[in-house]
mmCIF file of C-alpha atoms in Angstrom:
data_model
loop_
_atom_site.group_PDB
_atom_site.id
_atom_site.type_symbol
_atom_site.label_atom_id
_atom_site.label_comp_id
_atom_site.label_asym_id
_atom_site.label_seq_id
_atom_site.Cartn_x
_atom_site.Cartn_y
_atom_site.Cartn_z
ATOM 1 C CA UNK A 430 15.183 118.207 -203.959
ATOM 2 C CA UNK A 431 18.707 118.786 -205.003
ATOM 3 C CA UNK A 432 20.605 115.693 -206.238
ATOM 4 C CA UNK A 433 23.662 115.921 -203.877
ATOM 5 C CA UNK A 434 21.338 116.305 -200.833
ATOM 6 C CA UNK A 435 19.287 113.301 -202.048
ATOM 7 C CA UNK A 436 22.621 111.477 -202.339
ATOM 8 C CA UNK A 437 23.360 112.105 -198.965
ATOM 9 C CA UNK A 438 19.963 111.357 -197.446
ATOM 10 C CA UNK A 439 19.786 108.293 -199.577
ATOM 11 C CA UNK A 440 22.891 106.889 -198.562
ATOM 12 C CA UNK A 441 22.115 107.331 -194.500
ATOM 13 C CA UNK A 442 18.737 105.630 -195.349
ATOM 14 C CA UNK A 443 20.153 102.416 -196.640
ATOM 15 C CA UNK A 444 20.962 101.092 -193.227
ATOM 16 C CA UNK A 445 17.367 101.658 -191.872
ATOM 17 C CA UNK A 446 15.556 99.870 -194.956
ATOM 18 C CA UNK A 447 16.852 96.229 -194.233
ATOM 19 C CA UNK A 448 15.229 96.062 -190.902
ATOM 20 C CA UNK A 449 11.717 96.634 -191.821
ATOM 21 C CA UNK A 450 11.213 94.937 -195.092
ATOM 22 C CA UNK A 451 10.009 91.431 -195.884
ATOM 23 C CA UNK A 452 7.443 90.501 -193.223
ATOM 24 C CA UNK A 453 4.406 89.916 -195.326
ATOM 25 C CA UNK A 454 5.609 89.654 -198.879
ATOM 26 C CA UNK A 455 6.874 87.278 -201.480
ATOM 27 C CA UNK A 456 10.365 86.681 -202.760
ATOM 28 C CA UNK A 457 12.256 86.141 -205.796
ATOM 29 C CA UNK A 458 14.873 87.825 -208.118
ATOM 30 C CA UNK A 459 14.579 90.701 -210.587
ATOM 31 C CA UNK A 460 17.220 92.323 -212.808
ATOM 32 C CA UNK A 461 17.936 95.968 -212.848
ATOM 33 C CA UNK A 462 17.544 97.796 -216.473
ATOM 34 C CA UNK A 463 18.624 101.387 -216.506
ATOM 35 C CA UNK A 464 15.684 103.683 -217.628
ATOM 36 C CA UNK A 465 15.183 103.963 -221.424
ATOM 37 C CA UNK A 466 16.561 107.219 -222.871
ATOM 38 C CA UNK A 467 13.432 107.394 -224.808
ATOM 39 C CA UNK A 468 10.678 109.381 -223.219
ATOM 40 C CA UNK A 469 7.988 107.323 -224.675
ATOM 41 C CA UNK A 470 9.342 104.278 -222.075
ATOM 42 C CA UNK A 471 8.316 104.463 -218.535
ATOM 43 C CA UNK A 472 9.810 102.200 -215.932
ATOM 44 C CA UNK A 473 8.080 100.489 -213.145
ATOM 45 C CA UNK A 474 9.648 98.769 -210.270
ATOM 46 C CA UNK A 475 7.624 96.354 -207.931
ATOM 47 C CA UNK A 476 8.011 93.631 -205.309
ATOM 48 C CA UNK A 477 6.330 90.819 -207.057
ATOM 49 C CA UNK A 478 8.941 88.837 -209.144
ATOM 50 C CA UNK A 479 6.729 85.766 -208.975
ATOM 51 C CA UNK A 480 4.741 87.385 -211.471
ATOM 52 C CA UNK A 481 6.336 86.612 -214.930
ATOM 53 C CA UNK A 482 5.732 88.119 -218.394
ATOM 54 C CA UNK A 483 2.464 87.102 -219.705
ATOM 55 C CA UNK A 484 0.918 86.864 -216.061
ATOM 56 C CA UNK A 485 -2.264 88.955 -215.211
ATOM 57 C CA UNK A 486 0.028 91.479 -213.344
ATOM 58 C CA UNK A 487 2.285 92.237 -216.143
ATOM 59 C CA UNK A 488 -0.547 92.474 -218.686
ATOM 60 C CA UNK A 489 -2.249 95.176 -216.334
ATOM 61 C CA UNK A 490 0.887 97.106 -216.363
ATOM 62 C CA UNK A 491 1.157 97.092 -220.073
ATOM 63 C CA UNK A 492 -2.445 98.071 -220.372
ATOM 64 C CA UNK A 493 -2.119 100.988 -218.066
ATOM 65 C CA UNK A 494 0.932 101.790 -220.302
ATOM 66 C CA UNK A 495 -1.028 101.679 -223.598
ATOM 67 C CA UNK A 496 -3.706 103.907 -222.091
ATOM 68 C CA UNK A 497 -1.288 106.373 -221.046
ATOM 69 C CA UNK A 498 0.375 106.085 -224.308
ATOM 70 C CA UNK A 499 3.678 104.866 -223.508
ATOM 71 C CA UNK A 500 5.783 101.705 -223.167
ATOM 72 C CA UNK A 501 6.099 99.949 -219.769
ATOM 73 C CA UNK A 502 9.765 98.708 -218.861
ATOM 74 C CA UNK A 503 9.077 96.573 -215.611
ATOM 75 C CA UNK A 504 11.313 94.925 -213.349
ATOM 76 C CA UNK A 505 10.375 92.736 -210.239
ATOM 77 C CA UNK A 506 12.614 92.625 -207.305
ATOM 78 C CA UNK A 507 12.906 90.618 -204.112
ATOM 79 C CA UNK A 508 11.227 93.047 -201.407
ATOM 80 C CA UNK A 509 14.487 93.732 -199.577
ATOM 81 C CA UNK A 510 16.419 94.208 -202.735
ATOM 82 C CA UNK A 511 13.905 96.791 -204.091
ATOM 83 C CA UNK A 512 14.219 99.202 -201.059
ATOM 84 C CA UNK A 513 18.139 99.144 -201.448
ATOM 85 C CA UNK A 514 17.940 99.289 -205.291
ATOM 86 C CA UNK A 515 15.700 102.189 -205.040
ATOM 87 C CA UNK A 516 17.981 104.284 -202.723
ATOM 88 C CA UNK A 517 20.958 103.526 -205.143
ATOM 89 C CA UNK A 518 19.063 104.652 -208.099
ATOM 90 C CA UNK A 519 17.946 107.951 -206.379
ATOM 91 C CA UNK A 520 21.684 108.635 -205.511
ATOM 92 C CA UNK A 521 22.535 108.121 -209.310
ATOM 93 C CA UNK A 522 19.462 110.302 -210.639
ATOM 94 C CA UNK A 523 18.181 107.115 -212.075
ATOM 95 C CA UNK A 524 14.697 106.408 -210.137
ATOM 96 C CA UNK A 525 11.967 104.533 -211.684
ATOM 97 C CA UNK A 526 8.979 106.643 -212.830
ATOM 98 C CA UNK A 527 6.589 104.276 -210.789
ATOM 99 C CA UNK A 528 7.807 102.451 -207.708
ATOM 100 C CA UNK A 529 5.414 99.864 -205.729
ATOM 101 C CA UNK A 530 7.449 99.288 -202.462
ATOM 102 C CA UNK A 531 6.323 97.598 -198.968
ATOM 103 C CA UNK A 532 4.269 100.114 -196.644
ATOM 104 C CA UNK A 533 6.956 100.586 -193.808
ATOM 105 C CA UNK A 534 9.627 101.681 -196.351
ATOM 106 C CA UNK A 535 7.682 104.550 -197.660
ATOM 107 C CA UNK A 536 8.523 106.839 -194.781
ATOM 108 C CA UNK A 537 12.194 105.854 -195.030
ATOM 109 C CA UNK A 538 12.380 106.587 -198.739
ATOM 110 C CA UNK A 539 10.143 109.798 -198.014
ATOM 111 C CA UNK A 540 12.774 111.312 -195.306
ATOM 112 C CA UNK A 541 15.416 110.407 -197.871
ATOM 113 C CA UNK A 542 14.113 112.754 -200.269
ATOM 114 C CA UNK A 543 13.421 109.921 -202.779
ATOM 115 C CA UNK A 544 9.624 110.230 -203.319
ATOM 116 C CA UNK A 545 7.420 112.950 -204.474
ATOM 117 C CA UNK A 546 4.263 113.875 -202.241
ATOM 118 C CA UNK A 547 0.613 113.496 -203.640
ATOM 119 C CA UNK A 548 0.409 117.327 -203.256
ATOM 120 C CA UNK A 549 3.124 117.417 -205.937
ATOM 121 C CA UNK A 550 2.124 114.367 -207.898
ATOM 122 C CA UNK A 551 -1.793 114.844 -207.578
ATOM 123 C CA UNK A 552 -2.550 111.003 -206.879
ATOM 124 C CA UNK A 553 -6.261 110.834 -205.749
ATOM 125 C CA UNK A 554 -6.199 109.247 -202.089
ATOM 126 C CA UNK A 555 -9.752 110.325 -201.320
ATOM 127 C CA UNK A 556 -11.347 106.780 -201.131
ATOM 128 C CA UNK A 557 -8.667 104.964 -199.445
ATOM 129 C CA UNK A 558 -9.389 104.117 -195.858
ATOM 130 C CA UNK A 559 -7.450 106.383 -193.537
ATOM 131 C CA UNK A 560 -6.048 103.846 -191.381
ATOM 132 C CA UNK A 561 -4.238 102.339 -194.410
ATOM 133 C CA UNK A 562 -3.056 105.524 -195.967
ATOM 134 C CA UNK A 563 -1.449 106.394 -192.511
ATOM 135 C CA UNK A 564 1.507 103.865 -193.404
ATOM 136 C CA UNK A 565 2.403 106.122 -196.339
ATOM 137 C CA UNK A 566 2.403 109.419 -194.392
ATOM 138 C CA UNK A 567 5.194 111.344 -192.782
ATOM 139 C CA UNK A 568 5.616 114.627 -191.371
ATOM 140 C CA UNK A 569 2.088 115.447 -192.382
ATOM 141 C CA UNK A 570 2.550 114.604 -195.999
ATOM 142 C CA UNK A 571 1.294 111.432 -197.960
ATOM 143 C CA UNK A 572 3.621 109.742 -200.432
ATOM 144 C CA UNK A 573 1.592 107.467 -202.293
ATOM 145 C CA UNK A 574 -1.351 105.269 -202.279
ATOM 146 C CA UNK A 575 -2.012 101.595 -201.104
ATOM 147 C CA UNK A 576 -2.329 99.037 -203.743
ATOM 148 C CA UNK A 577 -3.951 96.620 -201.193
ATOM 149 C CA UNK A 578 -3.426 95.394 -197.652
ATOM 150 C CA UNK A 579 -2.722 92.054 -195.798
ATOM 151 C CA UNK A 580 -2.791 91.867 -192.018
ATOM 152 C CA UNK A 581 -3.003 89.213 -189.274
ATOM 153 C CA UNK A 582 -5.847 87.261 -187.875
ATOM 154 C CA UNK A 583 -6.645 84.179 -186.150
ATOM 155 C CA UNK A 584 -7.200 80.888 -188.225
ATOM 156 C CA UNK A 585 -8.930 78.229 -186.289
ATOM 157 C CA UNK A 586 -9.666 74.300 -186.792
ATOM 158 C CA UNK A 587 -13.346 73.653 -186.449
ATOM 159 C CA UNK A 588 -13.018 70.091 -185.857
ATOM 160 C CA UNK A 589 -10.303 70.630 -182.935
ATOM 161 C CA UNK A 590 -12.572 73.268 -181.173
ATOM 162 C CA UNK A 591 -15.922 71.105 -181.636
ATOM 163 C CA UNK A 592 -13.892 68.074 -180.018
ATOM 164 C CA UNK A 593 -12.975 70.364 -177.125
ATOM 165 C CA UNK A 594 -16.514 71.801 -176.727
ATOM 166 C CA UNK A 595 -15.438 75.251 -177.693
ATOM 167 C CA UNK A 596 -18.089 77.659 -179.254
ATOM 168 C CA UNK A 597 -15.747 79.981 -181.511
ATOM 169 C CA UNK A 598 -18.523 82.886 -180.915
ATOM 170 C CA UNK A 599 -17.699 82.729 -177.072
ATOM 171 C CA UNK A 600 -14.151 83.852 -177.957
ATOM 172 C CA UNK A 601 -14.387 87.601 -177.714
ATOM 173 C CA UNK A 602 -11.301 88.745 -175.624
ATOM 174 C CA UNK A 603 -8.070 87.290 -174.065
ATOM 175 C CA UNK A 604 -9.999 85.813 -171.127
ATOM 176 C CA UNK A 605 -12.445 83.818 -173.354
ATOM 177 C CA UNK A 606 -9.558 83.055 -175.673
ATOM 178 C CA UNK A 607 -7.380 81.726 -172.645
ATOM 179 C CA UNK A 608 -10.281 79.441 -171.459
ATOM 180 C CA UNK A 609 -10.815 78.202 -174.866
ATOM 181 C CA UNK A 610 -6.982 77.153 -174.914
ATOM 182 C CA UNK A 611 -7.336 75.703 -171.718
ATOM 183 C CA UNK A 612 -10.392 73.446 -172.953
ATOM 184 C CA UNK A 613 -8.524 72.617 -175.974
ATOM 185 C CA UNK A 614 -5.533 71.375 -173.989
ATOM 186 C CA UNK A 615 -7.583 69.454 -171.532
ATOM 187 C CA UNK A 616 -9.104 67.530 -174.644
ATOM 188 C CA UNK A 617 -5.530 66.230 -175.774
ATOM 189 C CA UNK A 618 -5.018 68.878 -178.561
ATOM 190 C CA UNK A 619 -2.659 71.850 -179.186
ATOM 191 C CA UNK A 620 -3.611 75.251 -178.330
ATOM 192 C CA UNK A 621 -2.171 78.236 -180.482
ATOM 193 C CA UNK A 622 0.938 78.747 -182.531
ATOM 194 C CA UNK A 623 2.425 81.981 -183.670
ATOM 195 C CA UNK A 624 5.673 83.488 -184.651
ATOM 196 C CA UNK A 625 7.992 85.185 -182.175
ATOM 197 C CA UNK A 626 11.170 84.808 -183.824
ATOM 198 C CA UNK A 627 14.012 87.529 -183.003
ATOM 199 C CA UNK A 628 13.279 89.439 -186.163
ATOM 200 C CA UNK A 629 10.523 91.831 -187.679
ATOM 201 C CA UNK A 630 8.384 88.837 -188.113
ATOM 202 C CA UNK A 631 8.394 88.261 -184.365
ATOM 203 C CA UNK A 632 7.264 92.193 -183.795
ATOM 204 C CA UNK A 633 4.857 91.992 -186.665
ATOM 205 C CA UNK A 634 3.064 89.093 -184.869
ATOM 206 C CA UNK A 635 3.224 90.546 -181.500
ATOM 207 C CA UNK A 636 1.824 93.811 -182.429
ATOM 208 C CA UNK A 637 -1.825 92.858 -182.268
ATOM 209 C CA UNK A 638 -1.511 91.719 -178.739
ATOM 210 C CA UNK A 639 0.692 94.824 -177.951
ATOM 211 C CA UNK A 640 -1.870 97.288 -179.523
ATOM 212 C CA UNK A 641 -4.791 95.395 -178.407
ATOM 213 C CA UNK A 642 -3.828 95.861 -174.735
ATOM 214 C CA UNK A 643 -4.029 99.627 -175.425
ATOM 215 C CA UNK A 644 -0.011 99.912 -175.411
ATOM 216 C CA UNK A 645 1.751 102.170 -177.565
ATOM 217 C CA UNK A 646 4.912 101.929 -179.401
ATOM 218 C CA UNK A 647 6.429 104.963 -177.793
ATOM 219 C CA UNK A 648 6.099 103.617 -174.482
ATOM 220 C CA UNK A 649 7.242 99.838 -174.334
ATOM 221 C CA UNK A 650 7.313 99.331 -170.899
ATOM 222 C CA UNK A 651 3.628 100.457 -169.914
ATOM 223 C CA UNK A 652 1.409 98.077 -167.854
ATOM 224 C CA UNK A 653 -0.483 97.325 -170.846
ATOM 225 C CA UNK A 654 2.403 96.221 -172.882
ATOM 226 C CA UNK A 655 3.535 94.121 -169.819
ATOM 227 C CA UNK A 656 0.112 92.486 -169.856
ATOM 228 C CA UNK A 657 0.486 91.638 -173.627
ATOM 229 C CA UNK A 658 4.056 90.088 -173.155
ATOM 230 C CA UNK A 659 2.693 88.210 -169.771
ATOM 231 C CA UNK A 660 -0.264 86.828 -172.052
ATOM 232 C CA UNK A 661 2.027 84.977 -174.274
ATOM 233 C CA UNK A 662 4.531 84.171 -171.765
ATOM 234 C CA UNK A 663 1.643 82.379 -169.593
ATOM 235 C CA UNK A 664 0.368 80.583 -172.664
ATOM 236 C CA UNK A 665 4.055 78.938 -172.831
ATOM 237 C CA UNK A 666 4.225 78.003 -169.527
ATOM 238 C CA UNK A 667 0.715 76.441 -169.418
ATOM 239 C CA UNK A 668 1.636 74.546 -172.702
ATOM 240 C CA UNK A 669 -1.073 76.441 -174.684
ATOM 241 C CA UNK A 670 1.478 77.485 -177.117
ATOM 242 C CA UNK A 671 4.663 75.579 -177.882
ATOM 243 C CA UNK A 672 8.271 76.626 -177.255
ATOM 244 C CA UNK A 673 8.945 76.342 -180.816
ATOM 245 C CA UNK A 674 7.294 79.642 -181.408
ATOM 246 C CA UNK A 675 10.398 81.473 -180.089
ATOM 247 C CA UNK A 676 12.265 80.231 -183.392
ATOM 248 C CA UNK A 677 8.830 80.045 -185.583
ATOM 249 C CA UNK A 678 8.617 81.885 -188.795
ATOM 250 C CA UNK A 679 5.375 82.803 -190.022
ATOM 251 C CA UNK A 680 6.008 79.809 -192.444
ATOM 252 C CA UNK A 681 7.040 77.400 -189.969
ATOM 253 C CA UNK A 682 4.181 78.325 -187.659
ATOM 254 C CA UNK A 683 1.582 77.809 -190.430
ATOM 255 C CA UNK A 684 3.141 74.362 -190.966
ATOM 256 C CA UNK A 685 2.468 73.595 -187.243
ATOM 257 C CA UNK A 686 -1.027 74.422 -187.619
ATOM 258 C CA UNK A 687 -1.533 72.848 -190.876
ATOM 259 C CA UNK A 688 -0.464 69.714 -189.276
ATOM 260 C CA UNK A 689 -4.102 69.659 -187.947
ATOM 261 C CA UNK A 690 -3.614 69.488 -184.176
ATOM 262 C CA UNK A 691 -3.640 73.121 -183.316
ATOM 263 C CA UNK A 692 -6.896 74.927 -182.449
ATOM 264 C CA UNK A 693 -5.637 78.335 -183.241
ATOM 265 C CA UNK A 694 -2.808 80.085 -185.729
ATOM 266 C CA UNK A 695 -1.983 83.611 -185.868
ATOM 267 C CA UNK A 696 -1.191 84.328 -189.636
ATOM 268 C CA UNK A 697 -2.032 86.444 -192.556
ATOM 269 C CA UNK A 698 -4.242 86.626 -195.494
ATOM 270 C CA UNK A 699 -1.315 85.178 -197.655
ATOM 271 C CA UNK A 700 -2.012 81.717 -196.140
ATOM 272 C CA UNK A 701 -5.554 81.651 -197.608
ATOM 273 C CA UNK A 702 -4.647 79.386 -200.480
ATOM 274 C CA UNK A 703 -2.870 77.004 -198.216
ATOM 275 C CA UNK A 704 -5.854 77.106 -195.666
ATOM 276 C CA UNK A 705 -7.996 75.547 -198.499
ATOM 277 C CA UNK A 706 -5.631 72.890 -198.993
ATOM 278 C CA UNK A 707 -5.046 72.070 -195.468
ATOM 279 C CA UNK A 708 -7.607 69.139 -195.498
ATOM 280 C CA UNK A 709 -9.965 70.332 -192.630
ATOM 281 C CA UNK A 710 -12.654 72.905 -191.972
ATOM 282 C CA UNK A 711 -11.065 76.081 -191.000
ATOM 283 C CA UNK A 712 -12.685 79.558 -189.883
ATOM 284 C CA UNK A 713 -11.008 82.818 -189.539
ATOM 285 C CA UNK A 714 -11.373 85.307 -186.406
ATOM 286 C CA UNK A 715 -10.073 88.934 -186.085
ATOM 287 C CA UNK A 716 -7.529 88.841 -183.207
ATOM 288 C CA UNK A 717 -9.563 90.089 -180.076
ATOM 289 C CA UNK A 718 -8.483 93.218 -178.018
ATOM 290 C CA UNK A 719 -7.731 92.343 -174.044
ATOM 291 C CA UNK A 720 -11.261 93.586 -173.118
ATOM 292 C CA UNK A 721 -12.936 92.752 -176.364
ATOM 293 C CA UNK A 722 -13.400 94.279 -179.699
ATOM 294 C CA UNK A 723 -10.808 93.611 -182.862
ATOM 295 C CA UNK A 724 -7.138 94.544 -181.930
ATOM 296 C CA UNK A 725 -5.471 96.656 -184.260
ATOM 297 C CA UNK A 726 -2.909 94.277 -186.274
ATOM 298 C CA UNK A 727 -0.126 95.646 -188.429
ATOM 299 C CA UNK A 728 -0.816 96.188 -192.096
ATOM 300 C CA UNK A 729 1.374 94.357 -194.801
ATOM 301 C CA UNK A 730 1.171 95.429 -198.400
ATOM 302 C CA UNK A 731 2.480 97.878 -200.769
ATOM 303 C CA UNK A 732 2.300 101.291 -201.692
ATOM 304 C CA UNK A 733 2.231 103.012 -205.256
ATOM 305 C CA UNK A 734 4.513 105.935 -205.116
ATOM 306 C CA UNK A 735 6.371 108.177 -207.910
ATOM 307 C CA UNK A 736 9.904 109.033 -207.044
ATOM 308 C CA UNK A 737 11.562 112.187 -207.666
ATOM 309 C CA UNK A 738 12.571 112.868 -211.377
ATOM 310 C CA UNK A 739 15.065 115.572 -212.646
ATOM 311 C CA UNK A 740 12.657 115.825 -215.364
ATOM 312 C CA UNK A 741 9.652 116.980 -213.803
ATOM 313 C CA UNK A 742 7.606 116.664 -217.164
ATOM 314 C CA UNK A 743 7.522 112.932 -216.471
ATOM 315 C CA UNK A 744 5.175 113.318 -213.532
ATOM 316 C CA UNK A 745 1.812 113.788 -215.408
ATOM 317 C CA UNK A 746 2.329 110.370 -217.246
ATOM 318 C CA UNK A 747 3.553 108.674 -214.037
ATOM 319 C CA UNK A 748 0.492 110.009 -212.354
ATOM 320 C CA UNK A 749 -1.784 108.475 -215.188
ATOM 321 C CA UNK A 750 -0.095 105.189 -214.763
ATOM 322 C CA UNK A 751 -0.559 104.902 -210.762
ATOM 323 C CA UNK A 752 -4.156 106.204 -211.048
ATOM 324 C CA UNK A 753 -4.690 103.173 -213.828
ATOM 325 C CA UNK A 754 -3.034 100.795 -211.291
ATOM 326 C CA UNK A 755 -5.156 101.781 -208.278
ATOM 327 C CA UNK A 756 -8.593 102.447 -210.414
ATOM 328 C CA UNK A 757 -11.613 100.171 -208.799
ATOM 329 C CA UNK A 758 -11.626 97.591 -211.403
ATOM 330 C CA UNK A 759 -7.888 96.994 -211.577
ATOM 331 C CA UNK A 760 -7.611 97.084 -207.548
ATOM 332 C CA UNK A 761 -10.440 94.334 -207.402
ATOM 333 C CA UNK A 762 -8.503 92.258 -210.300
ATOM 334 C CA UNK A 763 -5.079 92.821 -208.588
ATOM 335 C CA UNK A 764 -5.990 92.155 -204.873
ATOM 336 C CA UNK A 765 -7.756 89.117 -205.894
ATOM 337 C CA UNK A 766 -4.410 87.880 -207.579
ATOM 338 C CA UNK A 767 -2.304 88.919 -204.296
ATOM 339 C CA UNK A 768 -4.783 87.894 -201.858
ATOM 340 C CA UNK A 769 -4.983 91.079 -200.331
ATOM 341 C CA UNK A 770 -7.644 93.199 -199.047
ATOM 342 C CA UNK A 771 -8.486 96.416 -200.979
ATOM 343 C CA UNK A 772 -7.605 99.784 -199.542
ATOM 344 C CA UNK A 773 -11.108 101.221 -200.203
ATOM 345 C CA UNK A 774 -14.696 100.339 -198.967
ATOM 346 C CA UNK A 775 -16.006 100.286 -202.288
ATOM 347 C CA UNK A 776 -13.509 97.426 -203.382
ATOM 348 C CA UNK A 777 -13.795 95.836 -200.188
ATOM 349 C CA UNK A 778 -17.552 95.382 -200.764
ATOM 350 C CA UNK A 779 -17.086 93.888 -204.131
ATOM 351 C CA UNK A 780 -14.446 91.292 -202.697
ATOM 352 C CA UNK A 781 -16.908 90.018 -199.868
ATOM 353 C CA UNK A 782 -19.872 89.902 -202.285
ATOM 354 C CA UNK A 783 -17.752 87.699 -204.425
ATOM 355 C CA UNK A 784 -16.310 85.732 -201.372
ATOM 356 C CA UNK A 785 -18.147 86.113 -198.349
ATOM 357 C CA UNK A 786 -15.307 84.277 -196.272
ATOM 358 C CA UNK A 787 -13.259 87.483 -196.911
ATOM 359 C CA UNK A 788 -15.663 89.189 -194.251
ATOM 360 C CA UNK A 789 -13.246 88.530 -191.384
ATOM 361 C CA UNK A 790 -10.133 89.673 -193.249
ATOM 362 C CA UNK A 791 -12.056 93.283 -194.238
ATOM 363 C CA UNK A 792 -12.797 93.689 -190.568
ATOM 364 C CA UNK A 793 -9.394 92.732 -189.443
ATOM 365 C CA UNK A 794 -7.867 95.167 -192.142
ATOM 366 C CA UNK A 795 -10.447 97.953 -191.117
ATOM 367 C CA UNK A 796 -9.014 97.804 -187.440
ATOM 368 C CA UNK A 797 -5.293 97.494 -188.645
ATOM 369 C CA UNK A 798 -2.638 100.211 -188.597
ATOM 370 C CA UNK A 799 0.670 100.873 -190.259
ATOM 371 C CA UNK A 800 3.918 100.032 -188.307
ATOM 372 C CA UNK A 801 5.320 103.535 -189.173
ATOM 373 C CA UNK A 802 1.774 105.326 -188.349
ATOM 374 C CA UNK A 803 1.787 107.975 -185.861
ATOM 375 C CA UNK A 804 4.710 109.681 -187.303
ATOM 376 C CA UNK A 805 7.208 106.966 -186.108
ATOM 377 C CA UNK A 806 8.885 106.875 -189.632
ATOM 378 C CA UNK A 807 12.229 105.929 -189.346
ATOM 379 C CA UNK A 808 12.184 105.546 -185.603
ATOM 380 C CA UNK A 809 10.167 102.379 -185.843
ATOM 381 C CA UNK A 810 12.976 99.764 -186.685
ATOM 382 C CA UNK A 811 14.921 100.811 -183.624
ATOM 383 C CA UNK A 812 11.616 100.336 -181.568
ATOM 384 C CA UNK A 813 10.543 96.958 -183.345
ATOM 385 C CA UNK A 814 14.228 95.470 -182.584
ATOM 386 C CA UNK A 815 13.887 96.100 -178.827
ATOM 387 C CA UNK A 816 10.367 94.791 -178.955
ATOM 388 C CA UNK A 817 11.122 91.438 -180.731
ATOM 389 C CA UNK A 818 14.295 91.379 -178.290
ATOM 390 C CA UNK A 819 12.048 91.763 -175.113
ATOM 391 C CA UNK A 820 9.660 89.022 -176.409
ATOM 392 C CA UNK A 821 12.449 86.577 -176.882
ATOM 393 C CA UNK A 822 13.780 87.559 -173.418
ATOM 394 C CA UNK A 823 10.440 86.833 -171.874
ATOM 395 C CA UNK A 824 9.354 83.742 -173.622
ATOM 396 C CA UNK A 825 12.886 82.203 -173.064
ATOM 397 C CA UNK A 826 12.517 82.733 -169.402
ATOM 398 C CA UNK A 827 15.906 84.862 -169.112
ATOM 399 C CA UNK A 828 13.713 87.964 -167.948
ATOM 400 C CA UNK A 829 10.392 88.790 -166.471
ATOM 401 C CA UNK A 830 8.016 90.531 -169.087
ATOM 402 C CA UNK A 831 8.431 93.759 -167.003
ATOM 403 C CA UNK A 832 12.498 93.643 -166.682
ATOM 404 C CA UNK A 833 12.423 92.564 -170.575
ATOM 405 C CA UNK A 834 10.073 95.648 -171.609
ATOM 406 C CA UNK A 835 11.829 98.195 -169.188
ATOM 407 C CA UNK A 836 15.272 97.431 -171.003
ATOM 408 C CA UNK A 837 13.672 97.739 -174.247
ATOM 409 C CA UNK A 838 12.199 101.215 -173.762
ATOM 410 C CA UNK A 839 15.724 102.232 -172.185
ATOM 411 C CA UNK A 840 17.325 101.014 -175.447
ATOM 412 C CA UNK A 841 14.870 102.469 -177.714
ATOM 413 C CA UNK A 842 15.231 106.013 -176.311
#
């Protein structure tokens, strides 16, 4: 794309990015380094500032560089910082050669003309699960390949359920889950905790219930959507979920569960290490749909993308770097480091063989979908904002689920 058009589009896109990033990712800081004028140096930007020089991640980057015959100049950014820095770099014609970015931002960067398509850059995505690849698609084109995925499921405390006489195998849909919460509450323990905060985290956590009802993001006020919001509101009214969920982030919600009194917590793969340290036996259950089966939960995780360069001769080496980072062995090592589920069945099978406890997460990821899937693209942040506002209104008691979602749909349109 011509650089002046790219500059205009990138400026417009800046405001969109802030709303959708950081739901399921780490934070930290990074420094910007301009691209080396020497064509033998290739820049890689990623959202993993927690991995310093000498870590397994940076060693992998250097290894891929060596195999491609180039030096790697890597910068790790905070997730929200990375999207904005990328747009600014595109305006200046100084984009990194390889960009690893949070999946809901891909469509924003693509629509801003910042990224090349897989048709252009020849990245092979044939082995990637289609539901995960969809998060990097916009307008019928694909803009990269996922490096891994995380999603949401229900952690459960085995001891609490045992004391309440709940057999986890009986929890198959909303009715049986609510019945389990009633038993737990009757036994003097606490039911379920989650995050319903008025930010993207709140939407992220509500989506499995929203999608699990059969609702669509293009119709926030459907009967199915109302049934999902009514479920959460009823849990609060009956004391099965605490009022604190209205202000809970995914971190504070996890802290409640880690206290040992809750039967269930909705949270993500990124809490696995903390679950091991919690001091009680836990299990993981994919979030059930209203009438059974696994609900679609939203995918977190990043895409490896190749930004537009004025010097198109760089794409061949950039493609080699991206292909190396997403090769079967490297995906396995990286996704183990990040506590991610791999984006291909081949690597998922390796993960489950090495750690059978990951099977529930692989099942959850197989049922998951991207927040911007279905060509929602840059419309998603606006829809999401109205969704979390509706959740807040209903759970605080200021509006009925019907009225909250009717207002949300009108505002989203």
